[in-house]
Amino acid sequence: MIRVIASLENSLVDSSHKGGLGCLIRDLFLEWREFNDDKKIFLSPLYSKIEKQKYEYNEIVTKVEEFKIEENLKLVDEFKIQIKDEQINVKVYEHNLSTENTKAYFLNSECFNHPVYGEGNAKKEIKTRYCFALATKEFLTKNNLTPNILHLNESDTAFLALFFPFSNIYFHSHTPEIWGHKSYRINDLLDILSEDEIRKLEIARVGDMINLGKYLAEISKGIICVSKQHYEITKEKIYPEFAFKTNYITNGISKEWIGEEWKRLYDKEIPGWKHDVRSLEKIKEISNEKIIKTKEKQIKAFEEYIGNKIERREALGNFDPKKPSYIYAKRLTEYKRPEYTLSLLDLGINLVVSGFPIDETGRRMTEEIKKLSKTGYLIVYVLNYNLETAENLLKGYVWLNIPYSEREASGTSFMKALMNGTIPITTSAGSVSEFVKDGYNGFIVDNNLKNLKDKARLALEIYGDNDRWAEMIKNCLSTYSVLTNRVIEEFRRLK
């Protein structure tokens, strides 16, 4: 059996990383390699441009730079595709972490000569998505790889369904927001697609537009959501007519997100934990002293990382290593509510923020951080949020996750915090309620955030009490059901 997992993001490569979806695809790939079952083929575009932030002349500027092909990518194929009158060269790179049964391929062409999701207008978006679908079809056909199952992530990959009508197709929805269920004008689609292809899409026509999310909902064997809450919202509000074939597989994270400090402790105290994550329940048996000592090592490494970033002007702001750090790291955008974290600055903590500003809310946030840092507040903004940054920031004391509850499909940053003994303070957004119990392995704040500061104070009280802190850390670390092993078992049931 051949499974194809298609996505416009895959965080295995920096230029193909944007947010949670890319991390999820990467994590799924990394962990599925351990299962010697079906052949799994992960396919994503390789973007030729990447956004980079710089701190110049007391200003944060974002520049678009050329992306250099990484050494971990090997050129394995090259061919041409035809879109209307245009002939397009395509190169296919295989990631060096691929195994015999689990492959990660990245397709590069002039269609992807921009940052991920950085096309700029609808017609260019259509071309990017169609080019990816057509190039994927050509690569698979050329190599005699006919997918039995197509896992199509977001409506961005919908055009692939045009080329593999006899495969079992699953529509993996990752957000209730409109950008995961894209609509395009038929006139714009006709610039790229054939009239026959447009006719096939007509089942999802709404006025003069085609909704690609609805198209996938119509033709797929199932709609797979990424949390129980997301499932309820999808079947009640987004695709109620397809409730009968809507289900959910709650997101998870790779073991790779567990900090090296904890891995070393587990190797000594819980031999074989990597092969049986359920054994992480034995964390409760490790002494409080060892737990606190390991977490303090993490925090020390985090503090050194922040200090080095500030020194190299890769971060700006003020930092006091004698005070606990509360971390907010994700895209800076309206529905994730980054500005509310600023209310915690008078608690005597370090507030460390990272993430690209996506909209006006994000841009205002970075401007406010600059102003506050100039007046002496303990606030730091780390530039160029990526996987390496995330791995280091996860070593802090508290992790803040405060999006509007119904607008976050799952969220995985709080899961990564749990697996590092970093206390999550979070709304009940997405999958949070499936894993976090208030006061046990984190703190749940109301959706209106009125008790955010109260919960932040409770976490601060624990910082001065090693026994309570150790207990909370153990509760976090033993929440092993957030790991991707569970996700893969559920994926394998999709036939």
GROMACS .gro file of C-alpha atoms in nm:
model
  495
    1MET     CA    1   0.000   0.000   0.000
    2ILE     CA    2   0.122   0.349  -0.087
    3ARG     CA    3   0.021   0.653   0.115
    4VAL     CA    4   0.091   1.002  -0.017
    5ILE     CA    5   0.089   1.287   0.235
    6ALA     CA    6   0.072   1.621   0.054
    7SER     CA    7   0.112   1.961   0.218
    8LEU     CA    8   0.230   2.309   0.122
    9GLU     CA    9   0.442   2.307   0.439
   10ASN     CA   10   0.703   2.073   0.583
   11SER     CA   11   0.934   2.206   0.853
   12LEU     CA   12   1.209   1.960   0.761
   13VAL     CA   13   1.329   2.247   0.538
   14ASP     CA   14   1.352   2.606   0.665
   15SER     CA   15   1.199   2.771   0.359
   16SER     CA   16   0.902   2.531   0.372
   17HIS     CA   17   0.831   2.611   0.738
   18LYS     CA   18   0.558   2.855   0.838
   19GLY     CA   19   0.361   2.733   1.136
   20GLY     CA   20   0.192   2.442   1.307
   21LEU     CA   21   0.104   2.248   0.992
   22GLY     CA   22   0.467   2.232   0.879
   23CYS     CA   23   0.574   2.110   1.223
   24LEU     CA   24   0.299   1.850   1.227
   25ILE     CA   25   0.401   1.710   0.887
   26ARG     CA   26   0.766   1.701   0.994
   27ASP     CA   27   0.682   1.525   1.319
   28LEU     CA   28   0.460   1.272   1.144
   29PHE     CA   29   0.741   1.195   0.898
   30LEU     CA   30   1.006   1.158   1.171
   31GLU     CA   31   0.803   0.916   1.381
   32TRP     CA   32   0.643   0.717   1.098
   33ARG     CA   33   0.991   0.610   0.987
   34GLU     CA   34   0.992   0.372   1.284
   35PHE     CA   35   0.694   0.179   1.142
   36ASN     CA   36   0.794  -0.070   0.873
   37ASP     CA   37   0.448  -0.095   0.720
   38ASP     CA   38   0.296   0.093   0.424
   39LYS     CA   39   0.512   0.298   0.189
   40LYS     CA   40   0.472   0.663   0.293
   41ILE     CA   41   0.559   0.947   0.055
   42PHE     CA   42   0.561   1.301   0.193
   43LEU     CA   43   0.551   1.573  -0.073
   44SER     CA   44   0.582   1.951  -0.034
   45PRO     CA   45   0.707   2.246  -0.240
   46LEU     CA   46   1.062   2.371  -0.192
   47TYR     CA   47   1.037   2.749  -0.184
   48SER     CA   48   1.322   2.954  -0.332
   49LYS     CA   49   1.269   3.252  -0.104
   50ILE     CA   50   1.259   3.289   0.274
   51GLU     CA   51   1.167   3.575   0.505
   52LYS     CA   52   1.435   3.693   0.746
   53GLN     CA   53   1.410   3.952   1.022
   54LYS     CA   54   1.694   4.189   1.108
   55TYR     CA   55   1.736   4.453   1.376
   56GLU     CA   56   1.887   4.752   1.200
   57TYR     CA   57   1.909   5.112   1.319
   58ASN     CA   58   1.671   5.033   1.608
   59GLU     CA   59   1.410   4.899   1.367
   60ILE     CA   60   1.286   4.544   1.307
   61VAL     CA   61   1.281   4.486   0.933
   62THR     CA   62   1.169   4.180   0.738
   63LYS     CA   63   1.354   4.101   0.417
   64VAL     CA   64   1.294   3.836   0.153
   65GLU     CA   65   1.615   3.646   0.077
   66GLU     CA   66   1.720   3.368  -0.159
   67PHE     CA   67   1.705   3.026   0.004
   68LYS     CA   68   2.015   2.815  -0.043
   69ILE     CA   69   1.944   2.446  -0.106
   70GLU     CA   70   2.048   2.263   0.209
   71GLU     CA   71   2.304   1.981   0.218
   72ASN     CA   72   2.041   1.744   0.355
   73LEU     CA   73   1.858   1.757   0.021
   74LYS     CA   74   1.965   1.536  -0.270
   75LEU     CA   75   1.849   1.596  -0.628
   76VAL     CA   76   1.677   1.274  -0.743
   77ASP     CA   77   1.465   1.375  -1.042
   78GLU     CA   78   1.411   1.649  -1.297
   79PHE     CA   79   1.137   1.693  -1.557
   80LYS     CA   80   0.907   1.945  -1.724
   81ILE     CA   81   0.537   2.010  -1.681
   82GLN     CA   82   0.302   2.207  -1.905
   83ILE     CA   83   0.055   2.464  -1.771
   84LYS     CA   84  -0.143   2.609  -2.063
   85ASP     CA   85   0.126   2.751  -2.297
   86GLU     CA   86   0.398   2.758  -2.030
   87GLN     CA   87   0.660   2.487  -1.988
   88ILE     CA   88   0.796   2.466  -1.634
   89ASN     CA   89   1.109   2.288  -1.511
   90VAL     CA   90   1.070   2.087  -1.191
   91LYS     CA   91   1.344   1.948  -0.969
   92VAL     CA   92   1.274   1.690  -0.700
   93TYR     CA   93   1.489   1.665  -0.389
   94GLU     CA   94   1.487   1.382  -0.137
   95HIS     CA   95   1.556   1.461   0.229
   96ASN     CA   96   1.843   1.262   0.377
   97LEU     CA   97   1.630   1.148   0.673
   98SER     CA   98   1.420   0.941   0.432
   99THR     CA   99   1.415   0.564   0.479
  100GLU     CA  100   1.323   0.283   0.241
  101ASN     CA  101   0.955   0.295   0.334
  102THR     CA  102   0.920   0.660   0.440
  103LYS     CA  103   1.029   0.927   0.192
  104ALA     CA  104   1.021   1.306   0.212
  105TYR     CA  105   1.041   1.482  -0.125
  106PHE     CA  106   1.053   1.854  -0.200
  107LEU     CA  107   0.953   1.987  -0.542
  108ASN     CA  108   1.124   2.300  -0.668
  109SER     CA  109   1.021   2.513  -0.966
  110GLU     CA  110   0.975   2.876  -1.064
  111CYS     CA  111   0.617   2.841  -0.934
  112PHE     CA  112   0.763   2.839  -0.583
  113ASN     CA  113   0.991   3.140  -0.629
  114HIS     CA  114   0.849   3.315  -0.321
  115PRO     CA  115   0.826   3.254   0.055
  116VAL     CA  116   0.570   2.998   0.172
  117TYR     CA  117   0.221   3.152   0.132
  118GLY     CA  118   0.386   3.466  -0.004
  119GLU     CA  119   0.237   3.472  -0.355
  120GLY     CA  120   0.066   3.807  -0.313
  121ASN     CA  121  -0.256   3.752  -0.511
  122ALA     CA  122  -0.518   3.490  -0.594
  123LYS     CA  123  -0.393   3.406  -0.944
  124LYS     CA  124  -0.041   3.336  -0.817
  125GLU     CA  125  -0.185   3.126  -0.534
  126ILE     CA  126  -0.377   2.916  -0.786
  127LYS     CA  127  -0.065   2.868  -0.996
  128THR     CA  128   0.143   2.762  -0.694
  129ARG     CA  129  -0.115   2.505  -0.588
  130TYR     CA  130  -0.184   2.370  -0.936
  131CYS     CA  131   0.187   2.351  -1.020
  132PHE     CA  132   0.248   2.153  -0.700
  133ALA     CA  133  -0.037   1.914  -0.784
  134LEU     CA  134   0.069   1.864  -1.146
  135ALA     CA  135   0.436   1.819  -1.055
  136THR     CA  136   0.341   1.569  -0.783
  137LYS     CA  137   0.128   1.375  -1.030
  138GLU     CA  138   0.411   1.370  -1.287
  139PHE     CA  139   0.669   1.257  -1.031
  140LEU     CA  140   0.452   0.977  -0.893
  141THR     CA  141   0.345   0.856  -1.239
  142LYS     CA  142   0.700   0.866  -1.373
  143ASN     CA  143   0.817   0.650  -1.083
  144ASN     CA  144   0.524   0.405  -1.099
  145LEU     CA  145   0.392   0.518  -0.763
  146THR     CA  146   0.013   0.507  -0.766
  147PRO     CA  147  -0.124   0.617  -0.428
  148ASN     CA  148  -0.382   0.393  -0.267
  149ILE     CA  149  -0.446   0.664  -0.010
  150LEU     CA  150  -0.408   1.039  -0.051
  151HIS     CA  151  -0.380   1.245   0.266
  152LEU     CA  152  -0.451   1.600   0.145
  153ASN     CA  153  -0.370   1.867   0.402
  154GLU     CA  154  -0.585   2.180   0.381
  155SER     CA  155  -0.773   2.287   0.069
  156ASP     CA  156  -0.436   2.404  -0.070
  157THR     CA  157  -0.373   2.050  -0.198
  158ALA     CA  158  -0.719   1.998  -0.350
  159PHE     CA  159  -0.603   2.000  -0.713
  160LEU     CA  160  -0.423   1.669  -0.653
  161ALA     CA  161  -0.762   1.502  -0.629
  162LEU     CA  162  -0.820   1.586  -0.998
  163PHE     CA  163  -0.533   1.358  -1.097
  164PHE     CA  164  -0.599   1.062  -0.867
  165PRO     CA  165  -0.978   1.011  -0.870
  166PHE     CA  166  -0.947   0.640  -0.788
  167SER     CA  167  -0.740   0.683  -0.472
  168ASN     CA  168  -0.900   0.688  -0.128
  169ILE     CA  169  -0.880   1.057  -0.043
  170TYR     CA  170  -0.884   1.202   0.308
  171PHE     CA  171  -0.926   1.575   0.356
  172HIS     CA  172  -0.719   1.675   0.660
  173SER     CA  173  -0.854   2.006   0.786
  174HIS     CA  174  -0.622   2.202   1.014
  175THR     CA  175  -0.821   2.516   1.086
  176PRO     CA  176  -1.180   2.641   1.105
  177GLU     CA  177  -1.059   2.970   0.954
  178ILE     CA  178  -1.130   3.057   0.589
  179TRP     CA  179  -0.766   3.025   0.479
  180GLY     CA  180  -0.794   2.648   0.523
  181HIS     CA  181  -1.101   2.636   0.299
  182LYS     CA  182  -1.000   2.858   0.009
  183SER     CA  183  -1.238   2.994  -0.254
  184TYR     CA  184  -1.126   3.123  -0.595
  185ARG     CA  185  -1.311   3.296  -0.877
  186ILE     CA  186  -1.379   3.069  -1.174
  187ASN     CA  187  -1.234   3.327  -1.413
  188ASP     CA  188  -0.906   3.320  -1.218
  189LEU     CA  189  -0.904   2.939  -1.216
  190LEU     CA  190  -0.954   2.932  -1.594
  191ASP     CA  191  -0.621   3.110  -1.639
  192ILE     CA  192  -0.447   2.796  -1.509
  193LEU     CA  193  -0.686   2.499  -1.517
  194SER     CA  194  -0.856   2.340  -1.817
  195GLU     CA  195  -1.230   2.370  -1.873
  196ASP     CA  196  -1.265   1.998  -1.804
  197GLU     CA  197  -1.092   2.038  -1.467
  198ILE     CA  198  -1.317   2.333  -1.383
  199ARG     CA  199  -1.623   2.117  -1.461
  200LYS     CA  200  -1.504   1.861  -1.207
  201LEU     CA  201  -1.475   2.136  -0.946
  202GLU     CA  202  -1.829   2.264  -1.019
  203ILE     CA  203  -1.972   2.048  -0.741
  204ALA     CA  204  -1.823   2.303  -0.500
  205ARG     CA  205  -1.941   2.612  -0.686
  206VAL     CA  206  -2.079   2.902  -0.482
  207GLY     CA  207  -2.184   3.185  -0.712
  208ASP     CA  208  -1.890   3.269  -0.937
  209MET     CA  209  -1.642   3.094  -0.705
  210ILE     CA  210  -1.518   2.744  -0.631
  211ASN     CA  211  -1.463   2.653  -0.266
  212LEU     CA  212  -1.176   2.401  -0.266
  213GLY     CA  213  -1.246   2.298   0.091
  214LYS     CA  214  -1.603   2.207  -0.001
  215TYR     CA  215  -1.472   2.024  -0.309
  216LEU     CA  216  -1.253   1.803  -0.091
  217ALA     CA  217  -1.536   1.756   0.155
  218GLU     CA  218  -1.757   1.639  -0.134
  219ILE     CA  219  -1.520   1.392  -0.299
  220SER     CA  220  -1.319   1.263  -0.003
  221LYS     CA  221  -1.376   0.941   0.186
  222GLY     CA  222  -1.353   1.137   0.509
  223ILE     CA  223  -1.286   1.477   0.663
  224ILE     CA  224  -1.025   1.443   0.937
  225CYS     CA  225  -1.010   1.719   1.198
  226VAL     CA  226  -0.724   1.773   1.442
  227SER     CA  227  -0.901   1.779   1.779
  228LYS     CA  228  -1.236   1.688   1.931
  229GLN     CA  229  -1.329   2.056   1.956
  230HIS     CA  230  -1.233   2.116   1.592
  231TYR     CA  231  -1.442   1.812   1.494
  232GLU     CA  232  -1.750   1.951   1.672
  233ILE     CA  233  -1.709   2.293   1.508
  234THR     CA  234  -1.654   2.142   1.163
  235LYS     CA  235  -1.956   1.913   1.164
  236GLU     CA  236  -2.186   2.176   1.317
  237LYS     CA  237  -2.074   2.499   1.149
  238ILE     CA  238  -1.844   2.438   0.850
  239TYR     CA  239  -1.956   2.118   0.678
  240PRO     CA  240  -2.278   2.006   0.854
  241GLU     CA  241  -2.391   1.826   0.537
  242PHE     CA  242  -2.084   1.602   0.566
  243ALA     CA  243  -2.108   1.532   0.940
  244PHE     CA  244  -2.157   1.161   0.861
  245LYS     CA  245  -1.801   1.131   0.726
  246THR     CA  246  -1.628   1.377   0.960
  247ASN     CA  247  -1.395   1.245   1.229
  248TYR     CA  248  -1.085   1.356   1.414
  249ILE     CA  249  -0.730   1.251   1.493
  250THR     CA  250  -0.598   1.485   1.758
  251ASN     CA  251  -0.257   1.626   1.672
  252GLY     CA  252   0.058   1.510   1.845
  253ILE     CA  253   0.429   1.588   1.853
  254SER     CA  254   0.751   1.399   1.785
  255LYS     CA  255   0.980   1.274   2.062
  256GLU     CA  256   1.239   1.501   1.899
  257TRP     CA  257   1.079   1.795   2.084
  258ILE     CA  258   1.182   1.651   2.420
  259GLY     CA  259   1.486   1.845   2.542
  260GLU     CA  260   1.825   1.674   2.554
  261GLU     CA  261   1.838   1.726   2.931
  262TRP     CA  262   1.527   1.514   2.978
  263LYS     CA  263   1.635   1.253   2.725
  264ARG     CA  264   1.958   1.197   2.919
  265LEU     CA  265   1.764   1.158   3.243
  266TYR     CA  266   1.518   0.912   3.084
  267ASP     CA  267   1.800   0.705   2.934
  268LYS     CA  268   1.932   0.652   3.288
  269GLU     CA  269   1.604   0.618   3.476
  270ILE     CA  270   1.366   0.465   3.219
  271PRO     CA  271   1.565   0.243   2.977
  272GLY     CA  272   1.371   0.167   2.659
  273TRP     CA  273   1.141   0.468   2.689
  274LYS     CA  274   1.191   0.562   2.323
  275HIS     CA  275   1.038   0.231   2.212
  276ASP     CA  276   0.752   0.238   2.462
  277VAL     CA  277   0.641   0.592   2.543
  278ARG     CA  278   0.386   0.455   2.791
  279SER     CA  279   0.682   0.387   3.018
  280LEU     CA  280   0.706   0.764   3.070
  281GLU     CA  281   0.445   0.707   3.340
  282LYS     CA  282   0.747   0.600   3.550
  283ILE     CA  283   0.860   0.963   3.558
  284LYS     CA  284   0.649   0.985   3.875
  285GLU     CA  285   0.901   0.752   4.043
  286ILE     CA  286   1.203   0.975   3.974
  287SER     CA  287   1.311   1.178   4.277
  288ASN     CA  288   1.202   1.540   4.304
  289GLU     CA  289   1.565   1.639   4.339
  290LYS     CA  290   1.658   1.490   3.999
  291ILE     CA  291   1.353   1.647   3.836
  292ILE     CA  292   1.429   1.996   3.967
  293LYS     CA  293   1.799   1.962   3.887
  294THR     CA  294   1.721   1.864   3.527
  295LYS     CA  295   1.473   2.148   3.480
  296GLU     CA  296   1.723   2.395   3.623
  297LYS     CA  297   1.978   2.274   3.366
  298GLN     CA  298   1.722   2.344   3.096
  299ILE     CA  299   1.650   2.691   3.229
  300LYS     CA  300   2.023   2.766   3.252
  301ALA     CA  301   2.066   2.666   2.885
  302PHE     CA  302   1.764   2.882   2.796
  303GLU     CA  303   1.911   3.183   2.977
  304GLU     CA  304   2.244   3.145   2.799
  305TYR     CA  305   2.062   3.119   2.467
  306ILE     CA  306   1.871   3.443   2.528
  307GLY     CA  307   2.186   3.622   2.642
  308ASN     CA  308   2.371   3.515   2.328
  309LYS     CA  309   2.082   3.620   2.105
  310ILE     CA  310   2.074   3.968   2.258
  311GLU     CA  311   2.452   4.001   2.234
  312ARG     CA  312   2.445   3.909   1.863
  313ARG     CA  313   2.153   4.148   1.800
  314GLU     CA  314   1.937   3.853   1.701
  315ALA     CA  315   1.703   3.957   1.982
  316LEU     CA  316   1.624   4.290   2.143
  317GLY     CA  317   1.515   4.386   2.491
  318ASN     CA  318   1.605   4.340   2.856
  319PHE     CA  319   1.655   4.012   3.038
  320ASP     CA  320   1.725   3.923   3.403
  321PRO     CA  321   1.840   3.560   3.450
  322LYS     CA  322   1.749   3.583   3.820
  323LYS     CA  323   1.379   3.597   3.734
  324PRO     CA  324   1.153   3.327   3.586
  325SER     CA  325   1.069   3.355   3.217
  326TYR     CA  326   0.724   3.334   3.060
  327ILE     CA  327   0.740   3.250   2.690
  328TYR     CA  328   0.505   3.345   2.408
  329ALA     CA  329   0.630   3.203   2.077
  330LYS     CA  330   0.412   3.162   1.768
  331ARG     CA  331   0.290   3.370   1.475
  332LEU     CA  332   0.193   3.716   1.599
  333THR     CA  333  -0.162   3.747   1.473
  334GLU     CA  334  -0.501   3.872   1.589
  335TYR     CA  335  -0.669   3.546   1.688
  336LYS     CA  336  -0.370   3.429   1.893
  337ARG     CA  337  -0.389   3.751   2.104
  338PRO     CA  338  -0.020   3.819   2.173
  339GLU     CA  339  -0.086   4.169   2.311
  340TYR     CA  340  -0.253   4.028   2.624
  341THR     CA  341   0.080   3.888   2.743
  342LEU     CA  342   0.200   4.244   2.807
  343SER     CA  343  -0.032   4.265   3.109
  344LEU     CA  344   0.201   4.023   3.291
  345LEU     CA  345   0.506   4.249   3.285
  346ASP     CA  346   0.436   4.393   3.631
  347LEU     CA  347   0.464   4.047   3.790
  348GLY     CA  348   0.843   4.068   3.804
  349ILE     CA  349   0.906   3.813   3.530
  350ASN     CA  350   1.089   3.804   3.199
  351LEU     CA  351   0.847   3.802   2.906
  352VAL     CA  352   1.014   3.643   2.603
  353VAL     CA  353   0.830   3.675   2.271
  354SER     CA  354   0.910   3.532   1.929
  355GLY     CA  355   0.718   3.491   1.604
  356PHE     CA  356   0.672   3.671   1.274
  357PRO     CA  357   0.405   3.943   1.270
  358ILE     CA  358   0.134   3.827   1.029
  359ASP     CA  359  -0.110   4.118   1.046
  360GLU     CA  360  -0.163   4.460   1.202
  361THR     CA  361  -0.195   4.307   1.550
  362GLY     CA  362   0.145   4.144   1.508
  363ARG     CA  363   0.305   4.463   1.380
  364ARG     CA  364   0.164   4.664   1.671
  365MET     CA  365   0.298   4.401   1.909
  366THR     CA  366   0.657   4.431   1.783
  367GLU     CA  367   0.637   4.812   1.801
  368GLU     CA  368   0.508   4.793   2.159
  369ILE     CA  369   0.790   4.555   2.256
  370LYS     CA  370   1.043   4.806   2.122
  371LYS     CA  371   0.889   5.088   2.328
  372LEU     CA  372   0.866   4.882   2.646
  373SER     CA  373   1.222   4.754   2.618
  374LYS     CA  374   1.349   5.112   2.586
  375THR     CA  375   1.182   5.202   2.916
  376GLY     CA  376   1.348   4.913   3.102
  377TYR     CA  377   1.078   4.647   3.110
  378LEU     CA  378   1.198   4.286   3.119
  379ILE     CA  379   1.079   4.192   2.774
  380VAL     CA  380   1.271   4.026   2.489
  381TYR     CA  381   1.177   3.975   2.126
  382VAL     CA  382   1.371   3.697   1.952
  383LEU     CA  383   1.396   3.743   1.575
  384ASN     CA  384   1.342   3.474   1.309
  385TYR     CA  385   1.131   3.224   1.499
  386ASN     CA  386   1.206   2.876   1.364
  387LEU     CA  387   1.252   2.521   1.491
  388GLU     CA  388   1.589   2.593   1.650
  389THR     CA  389   1.445   2.895   1.832
  390ALA     CA  390   1.143   2.695   1.947
  391GLU     CA  391   1.357   2.413   2.086
  392ASN     CA  392   1.547   2.662   2.301
  393LEU     CA  393   1.251   2.872   2.414
  394LEU     CA  394   1.067   2.558   2.526
  395LYS     CA  395   1.324   2.529   2.806
  396GLY     CA  396   1.182   2.831   2.991
  397TYR     CA  397   0.955   2.826   3.298
  398VAL     CA  398   0.604   2.902   3.167
  399TRP     CA  399   0.456   2.870   2.817
  400LEU     CA  400   0.172   3.106   2.718
  401ASN     CA  401  -0.095   2.986   2.473
  402ILE     CA  402  -0.398   3.216   2.469
  403PRO     CA  403  -0.582   3.208   2.133
  404TYR     CA  404  -0.958   3.239   2.104
  405SER     CA  405  -1.085   2.893   2.192
  406GLU     CA  406  -1.296   2.816   1.885
  407ARG     CA  407  -1.050   2.963   1.635
  408GLU     CA  408  -0.758   2.730   1.713
  409ALA     CA  409  -0.805   2.386   1.560
  410SER     CA  410  -0.555   2.204   1.780
  411GLY     CA  411  -0.235   2.382   1.872
  412THR     CA  412   0.078   2.185   1.954
  413SER     CA  413   0.307   2.436   2.125
  414PHE     CA  414   0.151   2.358   2.464
  415MET     CA  415   0.221   1.987   2.397
  416LYS     CA  416   0.589   2.065   2.339
  417ALA     CA  417   0.590   2.265   2.663
  418LEU     CA  418   0.440   1.970   2.852
  419MET     CA  419   0.711   1.737   2.722
  420ASN     CA  420   0.975   1.977   2.854
  421GLY     CA  421   0.829   2.028   3.199
  422THR     CA  422   0.743   2.385   3.105
  423ILE     CA  423   0.412   2.487   3.263
  424PRO     CA  424   0.146   2.582   3.007
  425ILE     CA  425  -0.092   2.868   3.082
  426THR     CA  426  -0.354   2.830   2.813
  427THR     CA  427  -0.710   2.882   2.703
  428SER     CA  428  -0.918   2.572   2.630
  429ALA     CA  429  -0.836   2.618   2.262
  430GLY     CA  430  -0.823   2.330   2.018
  431SER     CA  431  -0.697   2.012   2.180
  432VAL     CA  432  -0.597   2.166   2.515
  433SER     CA  433  -0.889   2.016   2.710
  434GLU     CA  434  -0.787   1.668   2.592
  435PHE     CA  435  -0.451   1.691   2.768
  436VAL     CA  436  -0.432   1.975   3.022
  437LYS     CA  437  -0.607   1.964   3.359
  438ASP     CA  438  -0.620   2.295   3.544
  439GLY     CA  439  -0.381   2.300   3.839
  440TYR     CA  440  -0.248   1.951   3.760
  441ASN     CA  441  -0.021   1.988   3.456
  442GLY     CA  442  -0.088   2.350   3.367
  443PHE     CA  443  -0.336   2.631   3.415
  444ILE     CA  444  -0.651   2.694   3.210
  445VAL     CA  445  -0.758   3.055   3.162
  446ASP     CA  446  -1.103   3.176   3.062
  447ASN     CA  447  -1.160   3.255   2.697
  448ASN     CA  448  -1.206   3.624   2.786
  449LEU     CA  449  -0.861   3.613   2.956
  450LYS     CA  450  -0.991   3.796   3.265
  451ASN     CA  451  -0.811   3.551   3.493
  452LEU     CA  452  -0.486   3.539   3.293
  453LYS     CA  453  -0.291   3.737   3.551
  454ASP     CA  454  -0.434   3.530   3.839
  455LYS     CA  455  -0.318   3.207   3.674
  456ALA     CA  456   0.021   3.363   3.599
  457ARG     CA  457   0.054   3.445   3.971
  458LEU     CA  458  -0.030   3.086   4.067
  459ALA     CA  459   0.250   2.963   3.843
  460LEU     CA  460   0.483   3.217   4.002
  461GLU     CA  461   0.401   3.083   4.350
  462ILE     CA  462   0.500   2.732   4.242
  463TYR     CA  463   0.841   2.859   4.128
  464GLY     CA  464   0.941   2.917   4.491
  465ASP     CA  465   0.824   2.575   4.615
  466ASN     CA  466   1.040   2.290   4.482
  467ASP     CA  467   0.808   2.009   4.593
  468ARG     CA  468   0.504   2.162   4.420
  469TRP     CA  469   0.716   2.252   4.119
  470ALA     CA  470   0.856   1.898   4.089
  471GLU     CA  471   0.505   1.752   4.113
  472MET     CA  472   0.378   1.985   3.839
  473ILE     CA  473   0.678   1.903   3.617
  474LYS     CA  474   0.620   1.529   3.662
  475ASN     CA  475   0.254   1.572   3.571
  476CYS     CA  476   0.356   1.760   3.257
  477LEU     CA  477   0.621   1.512   3.148
  478SER     CA  478   0.398   1.208   3.198
  479THR     CA  479   0.131   1.342   2.958
  480TYR     CA  480   0.278   1.111   2.694
  481SER     CA  481  -0.047   1.086   2.496
  482VAL     CA  482   0.058   1.408   2.318
  483LEU     CA  483   0.330   1.213   2.137
  484THR     CA  484   0.288   1.127   1.768
  485ASN     CA  485   0.293   0.749   1.827
  486ARG     CA  486  -0.078   0.773   1.908
  487VAL     CA  487  -0.143   0.981   1.595
  488ILE     CA  488   0.027   0.727   1.369
  489GLU     CA  489  -0.174   0.439   1.512
  490GLU     CA  490  -0.491   0.630   1.424
  491PHE     CA  491  -0.361   0.725   1.076
  492ARG     CA  492  -0.289   0.359   1.002
  493ARG     CA  493  -0.658   0.279   1.052
  494LEU     CA  494  -0.747   0.505   0.760
  495LYS     CA  495  -0.776   0.273   0.459
   0.00000   0.00000   0.00000
